[in-house]
Coordinates of C-alpha atoms in Angstrom, one line a residue:
Chain A
X1 CA -27.0 -143.8 36.8
X2 CA -30.6 -142.7 36.6
X3 CA -31.8 -146.3 36.6
X4 CA -29.6 -147.1 39.5
X5 CA -31.1 -144.3 41.6
X6 CA -34.6 -145.3 40.4
X7 CA -34.0 -148.8 41.7
X8 CA -32.7 -147.5 45.0
X9 CA -35.8 -145.3 45.4
X10 CA -38.0 -148.3 44.7
X11 CA -36.2 -150.2 47.4
X12 CA -36.5 -147.4 49.9
X13 CA -40.3 -147.2 49.8
X14 CA -41.1 -150.6 51.2
X15 CA -38.4 -150.1 53.9
X16 CA -40.2 -146.9 55.0
X17 CA -43.5 -148.6 54.9
X18 CA -42.1 -151.4 57.1
X19 CA -40.6 -148.9 59.5
X20 CA -44.0 -147.3 59.9
X21 CA -45.6 -150.7 60.7
X22 CA -42.8 -151.4 63.1
X23 CA -43.3 -148.1 64.9
X24 CA -47.0 -148.6 65.0
X25 CA -46.6 -152.1 66.4
X26 CA -44.4 -150.8 69.2
X27 CA -47.5 -149.2 70.7
X28 CA -49.1 -152.6 71.2
X29 CA -46.2 -153.5 73.6
X30 CA -47.3 -150.7 76.0
X31 CA -48.7 -152.3 79.1
X32 CA -52.1 -151.1 80.2
X33 CA -54.9 -149.2 78.4
X34 CA -53.8 -145.8 77.0
X35 CA -57.3 -144.5 77.6
X36 CA -57.1 -145.3 81.3
X37 CA -53.7 -143.6 81.5
X38 CA -55.0 -140.5 79.7
X39 CA -58.2 -140.3 81.7
X40 CA -56.3 -139.6 84.9
X41 CA -58.7 -138.8 87.7
X42 CA -61.7 -139.7 85.6
X43 CA -60.5 -143.2 84.9
X44 CA -63.5 -144.7 86.7
X45 CA -66.0 -143.0 84.4
X46 CA -66.8 -145.4 81.4
X47 CA -68.2 -142.5 79.4
X48 CA -64.9 -140.6 79.5
X49 CA -63.0 -143.7 78.6
X50 CA -65.3 -144.4 75.7
X51 CA -64.9 -140.8 74.5
X52 CA -61.1 -141.0 74.7
X53 CA -61.1 -144.3 72.8
X54 CA -63.4 -142.8 70.2
X55 CA -61.3 -139.7 69.7
X56 CA -58.0 -141.6 69.4
X57 CA -59.6 -144.3 67.2
X58 CA -58.6 -146.9 69.9
X59 CA -62.0 -148.6 69.6
X60 CA -61.3 -149.6 65.9
X61 CA -59.5 -152.7 64.6
X62 CA -55.7 -152.5 64.4
X63 CA -55.5 -152.2 60.6
X64 CA -58.1 -149.4 60.6
X65 CA -56.0 -147.6 63.4
X66 CA -52.9 -148.1 61.3
X67 CA -54.3 -146.6 58.1
X68 CA -55.9 -143.7 60.0
X69 CA -52.5 -143.0 61.6
X70 CA -50.4 -143.4 58.5
X71 CA -52.9 -141.2 56.5
X72 CA -52.4 -138.4 59.0
X73 CA -48.6 -138.9 59.0
X74 CA -48.5 -138.5 55.2
X75 CA -50.3 -135.2 55.6
X76 CA -47.6 -134.1 58.1
X77 CA -49.8 -134.7 61.2
X78 CA -47.8 -136.9 63.7
X79 CA -50.6 -136.6 66.3
X80 CA -50.8 -134.8 69.6
X81 CA -48.5 -135.2 72.6
X82 CA -50.6 -136.8 75.4
X83 CA -48.6 -135.0 78.0
X84 CA -47.6 -131.6 76.7
X85 CA -50.8 -131.3 74.5
X86 CA -49.0 -129.9 71.5
X87 CA -48.7 -131.3 68.0
X88 CA -45.8 -133.8 67.8
X89 CA -44.6 -132.5 64.5
X90 CA -44.3 -129.0 66.0
X91 CA -42.4 -130.3 69.0
X92 CA -40.0 -132.2 66.8
X93 CA -39.4 -129.2 64.7
X94 CA -38.5 -127.0 67.7
X95 CA -36.1 -129.6 69.1
X96 CA -34.5 -130.8 65.9
X97 CA -32.4 -127.7 65.2
X98 CA -30.7 -128.1 68.6
X99 CA -29.7 -131.7 67.9
X100 CA -28.8 -130.8 64.3
X101 CA -26.4 -128.1 65.6
X102 CA -24.9 -130.6 68.0
X103 CA -24.7 -133.3 65.3
X104 CA -23.1 -131.0 62.8
X105 CA -20.5 -129.8 65.3
X106 CA -19.8 -133.4 66.4
X107 CA -19.4 -134.5 62.8
X108 CA -17.0 -131.6 62.1
X109 CA -14.9 -132.6 65.2
X110 CA -15.0 -136.2 64.1
X111 CA -13.7 -135.4 60.6
X112 CA -10.9 -133.2 62.0
X113 CA -9.7 -136.0 64.3
X114 CA -10.6 -139.2 62.4
X115 CA -9.5 -138.5 58.9
X116 CA -5.9 -137.1 59.6
X117 CA -5.2 -139.9 62.1
X118 CA -6.6 -142.5 59.7
X119 CA -4.3 -141.2 56.9
X120 CA -1.3 -141.0 59.2
X121 CA -1.9 -144.5 60.5
X122 CA -2.2 -145.9 57.0
X123 CA 0.9 -144.1 55.7
X124 CA 2.9 -145.1 58.8
X125 CA 1.5 -148.6 58.7
X126 CA 2.8 -151.0 61.3
X127 CA 4.8 -148.4 63.1
X128 CA 4.3 -147.0 66.6
X129 CA 2.1 -144.2 65.1
X130 CA -0.2 -146.8 63.6
X131 CA -0.5 -148.8 66.8
X132 CA -1.0 -145.7 68.9
X133 CA -3.7 -144.4 66.5
X134 CA -5.4 -147.8 66.6
X135 CA -5.4 -148.0 70.3
X136 CA -6.7 -144.4 70.7
X137 CA -9.4 -145.3 68.2
X138 CA -10.4 -148.4 70.0
X139 CA -10.4 -146.5 73.3
X140 CA -12.7 -144.0 71.7
X141 CA -15.1 -146.7 70.6
X142 CA -15.0 -148.3 74.1
X143 CA -15.8 -145.1 76.1
X144 CA -19.5 -144.7 77.0
X145 CA -20.6 -141.3 75.8
X146 CA -22.3 -140.4 79.0
X147 CA -19.2 -141.3 81.1
X148 CA -16.9 -139.2 78.9
X149 CA -19.4 -136.4 79.3
X150 CA -19.4 -136.6 83.0
X151 CA -15.6 -136.8 83.1
X152 CA -15.3 -133.7 80.9
X153 CA -17.8 -131.8 83.1
X154 CA -15.7 -132.8 86.1
X155 CA -12.4 -131.7 84.5
X156 CA -13.4 -128.7 82.3
X157 CA -16.3 -127.2 84.3
X158 CA -15.8 -128.3 87.9
X159 CA -12.0 -128.3 88.2
X160 CA -11.0 -125.7 85.6
X161 CA -14.2 -123.7 85.4
X162 CA -13.6 -123.0 81.7
X163 CA -17.0 -124.0 80.3
X164 CA -20.6 -124.2 81.7
X165 CA -21.4 -127.7 82.8
X166 CA -24.9 -127.8 81.3
X167 CA -27.6 -125.8 79.5
X168 CA -28.1 -124.5 76.0
X169 CA -28.1 -121.1 74.3
X170 CA -29.4 -121.0 70.7
X171 CA -27.0 -119.9 67.9
X172 CA -29.3 -117.1 66.9
X173 CA -29.4 -115.6 70.4
X174 CA -25.7 -115.5 71.2
X175 CA -23.3 -117.5 69.1
X176 CA -20.4 -117.4 71.6
X177 CA -22.5 -118.6 74.5
X178 CA -24.0 -121.2 72.1
X179 CA -20.6 -122.5 71.2
X180 CA -19.6 -122.5 74.8
X181 CA -22.5 -124.6 75.8
X182 CA -22.3 -127.1 72.9
X183 CA -18.6 -127.6 72.3
X184 CA -18.2 -130.2 75.1
X185 CA -21.2 -132.3 74.2
X186 CA -20.2 -132.0 70.5
X187 CA -16.8 -133.4 71.4
X188 CA -18.3 -136.2 73.4
X189 CA -20.6 -137.1 70.5
X190 CA -17.8 -136.7 67.9
X191 CA -15.4 -138.8 69.8
X192 CA -17.0 -142.2 68.9
X193 CA -17.6 -141.1 65.3
X194 CA -13.9 -140.0 65.0
X195 CA -12.9 -143.5 66.0
X196 CA -15.1 -145.1 63.3
X197 CA -14.0 -142.6 60.7
X198 CA -10.4 -143.3 61.6
X199 CA -10.8 -147.0 61.0
X200 CA -12.6 -146.4 57.7
X201 CA -10.0 -143.9 56.5
X202 CA -7.2 -146.2 57.4
X203 CA -8.5 -149.2 55.6
X204 CA -9.6 -147.1 52.5
X205 CA -6.1 -145.5 52.4
X206 CA -4.4 -148.9 52.7
X207 CA -6.4 -150.1 49.7
X208 CA -5.7 -146.9 47.7
X209 CA -2.0 -146.9 48.5
X210 CA -1.8 -150.4 47.1
X211 CA -3.1 -149.3 43.7
X212 CA -1.2 -149.0 40.4
X213 CA -1.9 -145.3 40.0
X214 CA -0.1 -144.6 43.3
X215 CA 2.9 -146.5 42.1
X216 CA 2.8 -144.5 38.9
X217 CA 2.6 -141.2 40.8
X218 CA 5.6 -142.2 42.9
X219 CA 7.5 -143.3 39.8
X220 CA 6.9 -139.9 38.3
X221 CA 8.9 -138.6 41.2
X222 CA 6.1 -136.8 43.0
X223 CA 6.6 -135.7 46.5
X224 CA 5.3 -138.4 48.9
X225 CA 2.7 -136.1 50.5
X226 CA 1.3 -135.1 47.1
X227 CA 1.0 -138.8 46.3
X228 CA -0.7 -139.5 49.6
X229 CA -3.1 -136.5 49.6
X230 CA -3.8 -135.8 46.0
X231 CA -3.8 -139.3 44.6
X232 CA -4.5 -141.8 47.3
X233 CA -6.7 -139.8 49.6
X234 CA -9.0 -138.6 46.8
X235 CA -9.7 -142.2 46.0
X236 CA -10.0 -143.2 49.6
X237 CA -12.5 -140.4 50.2
X238 CA -15.3 -142.3 48.4
X239 CA -15.8 -145.0 51.1
X240 CA -15.1 -142.5 53.9
X241 CA -17.8 -140.1 52.8
X242 CA -20.4 -142.8 52.2
X243 CA -19.7 -144.7 55.4
X244 CA -19.4 -141.5 57.3
X245 CA -22.9 -140.4 56.3
X246 CA -24.2 -143.6 57.8
X247 CA -23.1 -142.7 61.2
X248 CA -26.1 -140.5 61.7
X249 CA -27.8 -143.3 63.6
X250 CA -24.8 -143.4 66.0
X251 CA -25.0 -139.6 66.3
X252 CA -28.7 -139.6 67.2
X253 CA -28.4 -142.6 69.6
X254 CA -25.4 -140.9 71.2
X255 CA -27.3 -137.6 71.4
X256 CA -30.0 -139.2 73.6
X257 CA -27.5 -139.7 76.5
X258 CA -25.3 -136.8 75.8
X259 CA -28.2 -134.3 75.9
X260 CA -29.3 -136.0 79.1
X261 CA -25.9 -135.5 80.7
X262 CA -25.5 -131.9 79.6
X263 CA -29.2 -131.0 80.0
X264 CA -29.6 -129.9 76.4
X265 CA -33.2 -129.5 75.3
X266 CA -32.9 -131.4 72.0
X267 CA -34.3 -134.4 70.3
X268 CA -32.7 -136.9 72.6
X269 CA -34.1 -135.3 75.7
X270 CA -37.5 -135.1 74.0
X271 CA -37.6 -138.8 73.5
X272 CA -36.3 -139.7 76.9
X273 CA -38.9 -137.5 78.6
X274 CA -41.6 -138.9 76.3
X275 CA -40.6 -142.5 77.2
X276 CA -40.8 -141.8 80.9
X277 CA -44.1 -139.9 80.6
X278 CA -45.5 -142.7 78.4
X279 CA -46.2 -140.0 75.9
X280 CA -46.6 -142.5 73.1
X281 CA -47.3 -140.3 70.1
X282 CA -44.0 -138.4 70.7
X283 CA -42.0 -141.6 70.9
X284 CA -43.6 -142.9 67.8
X285 CA -43.0 -139.6 66.0
X286 CA -39.4 -139.4 67.0
X287 CA -38.6 -143.0 66.0
X288 CA -40.4 -142.5 62.7
X289 CA -38.7 -139.3 61.8
X290 CA -35.2 -140.5 62.8
X291 CA -35.6 -143.7 60.8
X292 CA -36.8 -141.8 57.7
X293 CA -33.9 -139.3 58.1
X294 CA -31.5 -142.3 58.3
X295 CA -33.0 -144.0 55.2
X296 CA -32.8 -140.7 53.2
X297 CA -29.2 -140.1 54.3
X298 CA -28.5 -143.7 53.2
X299 CA -29.9 -142.8 49.8
X300 CA -27.9 -139.6 49.7
X301 CA -24.8 -141.5 50.5
X302 CA -25.6 -143.7 47.5
X303 CA -26.0 -140.7 45.3
X304 CA -22.8 -139.2 46.6
X305 CA -21.0 -142.4 45.9
X306 CA -22.0 -142.3 42.3
X307 CA -21.2 -138.6 42.0
X308 CA -17.8 -138.9 43.5
X309 CA -16.8 -142.0 41.6
X310 CA -16.6 -141.2 37.9
X311 CA -16.5 -144.9 37.0
X312 CA -20.0 -145.4 38.3
X313 CA -21.2 -142.1 36.9
X314 CA -20.8 -143.3 33.3
X315 CA -22.1 -146.7 34.0
Chain B
X1 CA 0.6 -183.3 59.9
X2 CA -1.4 -180.2 58.9
X3 CA -2.8 -178.2 61.7
X4 CA -6.6 -177.8 61.9
X5 CA -8.1 -174.5 60.9
X6 CA -9.1 -174.0 64.6
X7 CA -5.5 -174.6 65.8
X8 CA -4.2 -172.2 63.1
X9 CA -6.7 -169.5 64.2
X10 CA -5.8 -170.0 67.8
X11 CA -2.1 -169.7 67.0
X12 CA -2.8 -166.4 65.1
X13 CA -4.9 -165.2 68.0
X14 CA -2.1 -165.9 70.4
X15 CA 0.3 -164.0 68.2
X16 CA -1.7 -160.8 68.9
X17 CA -0.7 -159.4 72.3
X18 CA -3.5 -156.8 72.4
X19 CA -6.1 -159.6 71.9
X20 CA -4.5 -161.8 74.5
X21 CA -4.5 -158.9 76.9
X22 CA -8.2 -158.3 76.2
X23 CA -8.9 -162.0 76.8
X24 CA -7.0 -161.8 80.2
X25 CA -9.1 -158.8 81.2
X26 CA -12.3 -160.5 80.3
X27 CA -11.3 -163.6 82.3
X28 CA -10.5 -161.3 85.3
X29 CA -13.9 -159.7 85.0
X30 CA -15.7 -163.1 84.8
X31 CA -13.8 -164.3 87.9
X32 CA -14.6 -161.1 89.8
X33 CA -18.3 -161.5 88.8
X34 CA -18.5 -165.1 89.9
X35 CA -16.5 -164.7 93.1
X36 CA -18.0 -161.3 93.9
X37 CA -19.1 -162.3 97.5
X38 CA -15.6 -163.5 98.2
X39 CA -13.8 -160.5 96.7
X40 CA -16.0 -157.5 97.8
X41 CA -14.8 -156.2 101.2
X42 CA -18.3 -155.1 102.2
X43 CA -22.0 -155.8 101.5
X44 CA -22.7 -153.8 98.3
X45 CA -26.2 -152.7 99.5
X46 CA -25.3 -152.1 103.2
X47 CA -25.8 -148.4 104.0
X48 CA -23.8 -146.6 106.7
X49 CA -24.7 -143.2 108.2
X50 CA -21.2 -142.7 109.5
X51 CA -19.5 -143.3 106.1
X52 CA -21.5 -141.1 103.7
X53 CA -19.4 -139.8 100.7
X54 CA -16.0 -140.6 102.1
X55 CA -13.1 -140.2 99.7
X56 CA -11.0 -143.3 98.8
X57 CA -9.0 -144.5 101.8
X58 CA -7.4 -147.6 103.2
X59 CA -10.8 -148.7 104.5
X60 CA -12.7 -148.0 101.3
X61 CA -10.3 -148.1 98.3
X62 CA -12.8 -146.5 96.0
X63 CA -14.5 -144.4 98.7
X64 CA -18.2 -144.6 99.7
X65 CA -21.4 -143.3 98.0
X66 CA -24.2 -141.0 99.1
X67 CA -25.7 -143.8 101.3
X68 CA -22.4 -144.8 102.8
X69 CA -22.1 -147.9 100.7
X70 CA -18.6 -149.2 99.7
X71 CA -18.0 -148.2 96.0
X72 CA -15.5 -151.0 95.4
X73 CA -18.0 -153.6 96.6
X74 CA -20.6 -152.1 94.3
X75 CA -18.3 -152.0 91.3
X76 CA -17.4 -155.7 92.0
X77 CA -21.0 -156.8 92.2
X78 CA -21.9 -154.5 89.3
X79 CA -19.7 -156.7 87.1
X80 CA -22.5 -159.3 87.4
X81 CA -25.2 -157.1 85.9
X82 CA -23.0 -155.8 83.1
X83 CA -21.5 -159.2 82.0
X84 CA -24.9 -160.9 82.4
X85 CA -26.6 -158.2 80.3
X86 CA -23.8 -158.4 77.7
X87 CA -23.9 -162.1 77.3
X88 CA -27.7 -162.7 77.6
X89 CA -28.7 -160.0 75.2
X90 CA -26.2 -161.2 72.6
X91 CA -27.5 -164.7 73.0
X92 CA -31.0 -163.4 72.4
X93 CA -29.8 -161.3 69.4
X94 CA -27.9 -164.3 67.9
X95 CA -30.7 -166.7 68.7
X96 CA -33.2 -164.6 66.7
X97 CA -30.9 -163.1 64.1
X98 CA -28.7 -166.1 63.0
X99 CA -31.6 -168.5 62.1
X100 CA -33.3 -165.7 60.2
X101 CA -30.1 -164.8 58.3
X102 CA -29.4 -168.4 57.6
X103 CA -32.9 -168.9 56.2
X104 CA -32.7 -165.7 54.1
X105 CA -29.3 -166.6 52.6
X106 CA -30.2 -170.3 52.1
X107 CA -33.7 -169.8 50.6
X108 CA -32.9 -166.7 48.6
X109 CA -35.5 -165.3 46.3
X110 CA -38.7 -163.8 47.8
X111 CA -37.9 -165.1 51.3
X112 CA -34.6 -163.3 51.2
X113 CA -36.2 -160.1 49.8
X114 CA -38.9 -159.9 52.5
X115 CA -36.4 -160.7 55.4
X116 CA -34.0 -158.2 53.9
X117 CA -36.6 -155.4 53.9
X118 CA -37.6 -156.1 57.5
X119 CA -33.9 -156.1 58.6
X120 CA -33.4 -152.8 56.7
X121 CA -36.4 -151.3 58.5
X122 CA -35.1 -152.3 61.9
X123 CA -31.6 -151.1 61.2
X124 CA -33.0 -147.8 60.1
X125 CA -34.3 -147.1 63.6
X126 CA -31.4 -145.7 65.8
X127 CA -30.3 -148.6 68.1
X128 CA -30.4 -146.9 71.4
X129 CA -33.7 -145.0 70.8
X130 CA -35.4 -148.3 69.9
X131 CA -33.8 -150.1 72.9
X132 CA -35.0 -147.3 75.2
X133 CA -38.5 -147.3 73.8
X134 CA -38.7 -151.1 74.1
X135 CA -37.2 -151.2 77.6
X136 CA -39.6 -148.4 78.8
X137 CA -42.7 -150.1 77.4
X138 CA -41.7 -153.5 78.8
X139 CA -41.0 -151.9 82.2
X140 CA -37.8 -150.9 84.0
X141 CA -35.9 -154.1 85.0
X142 CA -32.6 -155.7 84.1
X143 CA -34.4 -158.7 82.3
X144 CA -36.4 -156.3 80.2
X145 CA -33.4 -154.3 79.3
X146 CA -31.6 -157.5 78.2
X147 CA -34.6 -158.4 76.0
X148 CA -34.8 -154.9 74.5
X149 CA -31.1 -154.8 73.7
X150 CA -31.2 -158.4 72.3
X151 CA -34.2 -157.7 70.0
X152 CA -32.7 -154.4 68.8
X153 CA -29.3 -156.1 68.1
X154 CA -30.8 -159.1 66.2
X155 CA -30.9 -157.6 62.7
X156 CA -27.2 -157.1 62.6
X157 CA -26.8 -160.8 63.3
X158 CA -29.3 -161.6 60.6
X159 CA -27.3 -159.6 58.1
X160 CA -23.9 -161.2 59.1
X161 CA -25.4 -164.7 59.0
X162 CA -27.0 -164.1 55.7
X163 CA -23.9 -162.9 53.9
X164 CA -21.8 -165.7 55.5
X165 CA -24.4 -168.2 54.3
X166 CA -24.3 -166.8 50.8
X167 CA -20.5 -167.0 50.8
X168 CA -20.6 -170.6 52.0
X169 CA -23.2 -171.6 49.4
X170 CA -20.7 -170.9 46.6
X171 CA -18.5 -173.8 47.8
X172 CA -18.4 -177.1 45.9
X173 CA -19.0 -179.2 49.0
X174 CA -22.4 -177.6 49.5
X175 CA -23.3 -178.4 45.9
X176 CA -22.0 -181.9 46.5
X177 CA -24.1 -182.3 49.7
X178 CA -27.1 -181.3 47.7
X179 CA -26.2 -183.6 44.8
X180 CA -26.1 -186.7 47.0
X181 CA -29.7 -186.1 47.9
X182 CA -29.6 -184.4 51.3
X183 CA -32.8 -182.6 52.1
X184 CA -32.4 -178.8 52.2
X185 CA -32.7 -178.5 56.0
X186 CA -29.9 -181.0 56.4
X187 CA -27.6 -179.1 53.9
X188 CA -28.4 -175.9 55.7
X189 CA -27.8 -177.2 59.3
X190 CA -25.1 -179.7 58.7
X191 CA -23.1 -178.2 55.9
X192 CA -23.7 -174.5 55.8
X193 CA -24.3 -173.6 59.5
X194 CA -21.0 -174.7 60.9
X195 CA -19.2 -172.5 58.4
X196 CA -20.9 -169.3 59.3
X197 CA -19.7 -169.7 62.9
X198 CA -16.5 -167.7 62.6
X199 CA -18.1 -164.4 61.4
X200 CA -21.0 -164.8 63.9
X201 CA -18.5 -165.3 66.7
X202 CA -16.6 -162.1 65.8
X203 CA -19.9 -160.3 65.6
X204 CA -21.0 -161.7 68.9
X205 CA -17.8 -160.6 70.7
X206 CA -18.1 -157.0 69.3
X207 CA -21.8 -157.1 70.1
X208 CA -21.2 -157.9 73.8
X209 CA -19.1 -154.8 74.0
X210 CA -22.0 -152.8 72.5
X211 CA -24.5 -154.5 74.7
X212 CA -22.5 -153.7 77.9
X213 CA -22.6 -150.0 76.9
X214 CA -26.3 -150.3 76.0
X215 CA -27.1 -151.8 79.4
X216 CA -25.1 -149.2 81.2
X217 CA -26.9 -146.5 79.2
X218 CA -30.3 -148.0 80.0
X219 CA -29.4 -148.3 83.7
X220 CA -28.0 -144.7 83.6
X221 CA -31.5 -143.6 82.4
X222 CA -33.1 -145.8 85.1
X223 CA -34.4 -148.4 82.7
X224 CA -32.1 -151.3 83.6
X225 CA -31.0 -152.7 87.0
X226 CA -33.1 -151.2 89.7
X227 CA -31.7 -149.7 92.9
X228 CA -30.4 -150.7 95.4
X229 CA -28.9 -153.6 93.3
X230 CA -25.6 -152.3 92.0
X231 CA -25.0 -151.7 88.3
X232 CA -22.3 -149.5 86.7
X233 CA -24.8 -147.5 84.7
X234 CA -27.0 -146.6 87.6
X235 CA -24.0 -145.8 89.8
X236 CA -23.0 -143.2 87.3
X237 CA -26.5 -141.8 87.3
X238 CA -26.4 -141.0 91.1
X239 CA -22.8 -140.0 90.8
X240 CA -23.8 -137.1 88.5
X241 CA -25.6 -135.4 91.4
X242 CA -22.5 -135.3 93.6
X243 CA -19.9 -134.3 91.0
X244 CA -18.5 -131.5 93.0
X245 CA -18.6 -133.1 96.4
X246 CA -17.7 -136.7 95.5
X247 CA -16.0 -137.0 92.0
X248 CA -14.7 -140.5 92.8
X249 CA -18.3 -141.8 92.5
X250 CA -18.2 -141.1 88.8
X251 CA -14.7 -142.3 88.1
X252 CA -14.6 -145.9 89.1
X253 CA -17.9 -147.4 87.6
X254 CA -17.1 -145.6 84.3
X255 CA -13.6 -146.9 84.3
X256 CA -15.0 -150.4 84.8
X257 CA -17.4 -150.1 81.9
X258 CA -14.5 -148.7 79.7
X259 CA -12.2 -151.6 80.6
X260 CA -14.7 -154.3 80.0
X261 CA -15.9 -152.9 76.7
X262 CA -12.3 -152.3 75.6
X263 CA -11.4 -155.9 76.4
X264 CA -14.3 -157.3 74.4
X265 CA -13.4 -154.9 71.4
X266 CA -9.7 -156.1 71.6
X267 CA -10.7 -159.7 71.5
X268 CA -13.3 -159.1 68.8
X269 CA -10.7 -157.4 66.6
X270 CA -8.2 -160.2 67.3
X271 CA -10.7 -162.9 66.5
X272 CA -11.6 -161.2 63.2
X273 CA -7.9 -161.1 62.2
X274 CA -7.3 -164.7 63.4
X275 CA -10.4 -166.2 61.8
X276 CA -10.2 -164.4 58.5
X277 CA -6.6 -164.7 57.2
X278 CA -7.6 -163.5 53.8
X279 CA -7.7 -160.0 55.1
X280 CA -4.0 -160.1 55.5

């Protein structure tokens, strides 16, 4: 097990290195000279331009710029926002908890919807239940997040007046208000993940229900739900957990638009605002941090896979 | 006489009502997109001061928007941007990803390892965030959005093509093709490539669904189709401002996206089942 994890760790390092190069290379796509953009009114003054280029290391060769940047990143310095004039790392740290709260709630909602429907659809295979669950799942996958958000605002906030249409209150300030402002966006985000989890659970359950130990459990005369939940589901859980963990990327991508629709000041809104303001260091920082989070979660899923599956643990 | 694999797959596909329905819906959307000028009752960009934000009626089946433009006509013309973006960005993604995946799977060894790491790195960046960053830096326009979505979706195609290539390489006829002295490129293109078409086709269909959502998302953010040209995503963006006064503005473009994406997902699922009978 240890060597397996060691091997995975060794694989992760070059991936992270490549991500950093990719993120750095993105900057080269930006049209125009960043120094001119930053100089604003003083863009006609060559001395100012030269000073900016010097401060941002823009006058060095690309490899030198990269090593300078990555050196800072390794020390936890993601640079300065060109627009807000704050350290990018600090900006990300203030916005991350908002999105993490949203993501955690979304994942909880997705688990509550996706796993039971997946089990039901596998147990009642090829019945009306199965077809209905599949259709609802496919519909969930096909609904654009932001449209679902707009429709929910229309129904729940505008027509029924039950929940606020937008805004955000931190959990620490007032947990009730916080839940009221985040439950709709969390549902929107969780909806797509629920559909994916449903599909994973269904196929994992179908495989598990086909196994010999399930037949043995049935032959022992166990109650069908005991067979399904205690025997089959415990085995189906392995792929569900690991594949579920990989949906973080979907969650973060979804958060970008969901936060936009519900005006939630999180990670997604940070990156969209940065993109529109051509605030390059922020975009770079956000992409780098999310990619590293994703890679680490991938690794965690691998570890979890080994921990849950005793056969791999002893290997 | 034994039916060809294609005929068998077609027969299995026809046996799935949901997939056939999806195919019919796609055909309908394609017809609407091509014949848009004939179908749309009004000019999609013609504004009218006397018809601002009118609810759906006999004159305007889907109502009018904040500039008095006919929503139905805009939804009809919007099909062009969405379908075009879906197909073109997937062509770009497959055009870049499939050759790379084929090369990785065929060459193996160090080439495969290097390509594998690059693909991993690209897949680690959240799809939409990368597409937004790319589209923003290339400049807001439908063409740039398509390029951004295509490039971001390419690694998935590389991965699918690679694993299909590695599957195919285990077959005896590939060994035989090598044994009779075919050069590697010929084995790869003539003997391996045709056999990776089915999984790539399934991936392409599902990717069109994703690309349509991605284009709508970018247009919603103002990074895709530019106004006044109609696009479902940008229509939803302006609809958000008039949610209380004109809710119909938000309903129809979103329903169009939903239907188109659902249709491609249904066909993709049907194709996967039809082309891969081993799963059943």
